[in-house]
Amino acid sequence: MSQKIKELLLVITSVFVGIIGTLLVVKYGPVRVETIEKTVSQVNITESDTIKTGIEKIYNAVVVIESYKGNQLAGSGTGFVYKKDKDKGYIITNYHVINGASKVKVVNANGEDVDAKILGGDEYEDIAVLSIEASHILSVAEIGSSEDASIGDTLFTVGTPVGSEFMGTVTKGILSGKDRTVTVDLDNNGSYIMQVLQTDAAINPGNSGGPLCNINGQVIGVNSLKLVEDTIEGMGFAIPIELVMTSIDRLEKGEEIIRPVLGIESIDADNAYALYRNNILLDEEIDSGVVIVNVVDGSPADKAGFTKGDVILEMEGNKITDAAHLKYILYKYTIGDNIKIIYYRDGKIKEVTVSLTQAVGE
C-alpha cells in the first residue's frame, strides 16, 4: 500500500473517531447549565426642590396690569395682591408700568377685566399701589423675607411676558446675588442707585411688577425690567420686599414719599470734560466724589457753607463715588435729620454737619 493511501486512511479514521467521541460526550457526559439572573429595579425619581406647592400658593394672587392712554392700550405689566379688606383688594406693581396712564385695568387669573384705581406711586423705588373691588380678588400673596434668603436658593417668578396671552408664565432660577446696587435713569430726575436682588430667573417685558418668590411661594422681591441691562442675558433684578413694604402704607393713603435734598447742582469728579466746561480744576489726588457746580440760595447746602468747586467725599461714613451714589445715601435719611459730610476744598479735607430741612420738589 502506498504511503499516500496510508496517510489518507489515517486522516479519515481520526475524523471519524472525533465525531463518535463528541456524540458520546454530548449524550452521556455531564451537562453544565449556566443560569444568568437579571434583576430589574424600579427607580422612583423625585425632585426635592419642586416648586409646585409654591406656585399654587401665589398663582391666583398674580394679575395682569394694563395701562391705557385714552382708550388705547399703551402697555402692560404684572402685579400681585398683597392685601384684602371687606371692600377692596390692594395690588403692588412697578411705578413705570402705570406712569402716565389715564386709565388702568387689572386682569385676574380667571380672565376678569376690571378697572383699577391708582392710590400712589414712587418713581425712585419704582413701586405703585392699585386697588380693585374685593369681589375680584382670587387670592392674597404671602409676604416673605429677602433677608432670610441665601445665595443659591431656588426662586421663581409668575408674570405676563410680552402680552396677556402669556399671563401666568412661571420661570425658575436661583438667587444669584444680594445687596447689589444698580444705577437707574429716572424720567426727569437724573439717575439714582437702587439696592436690589439678583436672579437668573427669566424676567421679560411684561414681568415688571410681578413677584419674585422663594420655594415656599412667599414674595421676597418685586421684579423690575427697568433695572435689567438689555445686553445681559440671565441677569434679572428685583426690589427687596422689605424696602417695598416700608412705603406701602403711605402709598395706600396717596401720600407722597418725602425725600431730602442738599440743594446743589453737581458733576462727577472723574468727568474731566464737565469740569473743564465749568472752569473747575481738581488736584490729581481727587479721583472720585461729587463736585459742586452751583448751590441753591437758602438750601441746606447753602446754610452749611458749601460753594462751587467743593468736592463731597463722604456722607455719614460712606465714601461717595458719584452723583447717583450721593442720592442713594442721602435718601436713606429724612427731613429733620442731621448728617455729617466730609469734603475737599483748596487742598484741605473739611467736615460739616448739614441739617436736612428741604424736600425734593420744594
PDB file of C-alpha atoms in Angstrom, residues 3 10 23 45 64 76 80 88 109 143 153 156 180 184 214-216 222 232 236 274 281 308 332 341 349:
ATOM      1  CA  GLN A   3       2.369   5.920   1.560  1.00  0.00           C
ATOM      2  CA  LEU A  10      -5.316   7.886   8.934  1.00  0.00           C
ATOM      3  CA  LEU A  23     -21.574  12.391  20.198  1.00  0.00           C
ATOM      4  CA  ILE A  45     -37.239  59.871  40.841  1.00  0.00           C
ATOM      5  CA  VAL A  64     -52.034  91.494  34.593  1.00  0.00           C
ATOM      6  CA  SER A  76     -48.858  96.036  30.198  1.00  0.00           C
ATOM      7  CA  PHE A  80     -49.800  90.872  42.770  1.00  0.00           C
ATOM      8  CA  LYS A  88     -61.006  96.338  48.290  1.00  0.00           C
ATOM      9  CA  ALA A 109     -56.333  84.609  36.732  1.00  0.00           C
ATOM     10  CA  ILE A 143     -45.034  88.282  52.087  1.00  0.00           C
ATOM     11  CA  ASP A 153     -31.717  79.350  46.932  1.00  0.00           C
ATOM     12  CA  PHE A 156     -39.324  81.619  40.773  1.00  0.00           C
ATOM     13  CA  ARG A 180     -26.411  94.553  44.561  1.00  0.00           C
ATOM     14  CA  VAL A 184     -31.377 103.623  37.152  1.00  0.00           C
ATOM     15  CA  ASN A 214     -38.902  81.695  47.329  1.00  0.00           C
ATOM     16  CA  ILE A 215     -39.600  77.975  47.008  1.00  0.00           C
ATOM     17  CA  ASN A 216     -42.453  78.284  49.531  1.00  0.00           C
ATOM     18  CA  VAL A 222     -40.723  92.851  43.154  1.00  0.00           C
ATOM     19  CA  ILE A 232     -27.035  90.986  29.563  1.00  0.00           C
ATOM     20  CA  GLY A 236     -32.573  89.916  36.365  1.00  0.00           C
ATOM     21  CA  ALA A 274     -17.650 118.697  32.512  1.00  0.00           C
ATOM     22  CA  LEU A 281      -9.525 122.293  38.256  1.00  0.00           C
ATOM     23  CA  LYS A 308     -18.712 125.969  43.830  1.00  0.00           C
ATOM     24  CA  LYS A 332     -31.691 106.919  53.485  1.00  0.00           C
ATOM     25  CA  ILE A 341     -20.344 115.378  55.295  1.00  0.00           C
ATOM     26  CA  ILE A 349     -10.203 117.976  53.891  1.00  0.00           C
TER      27      ILE A 349
END
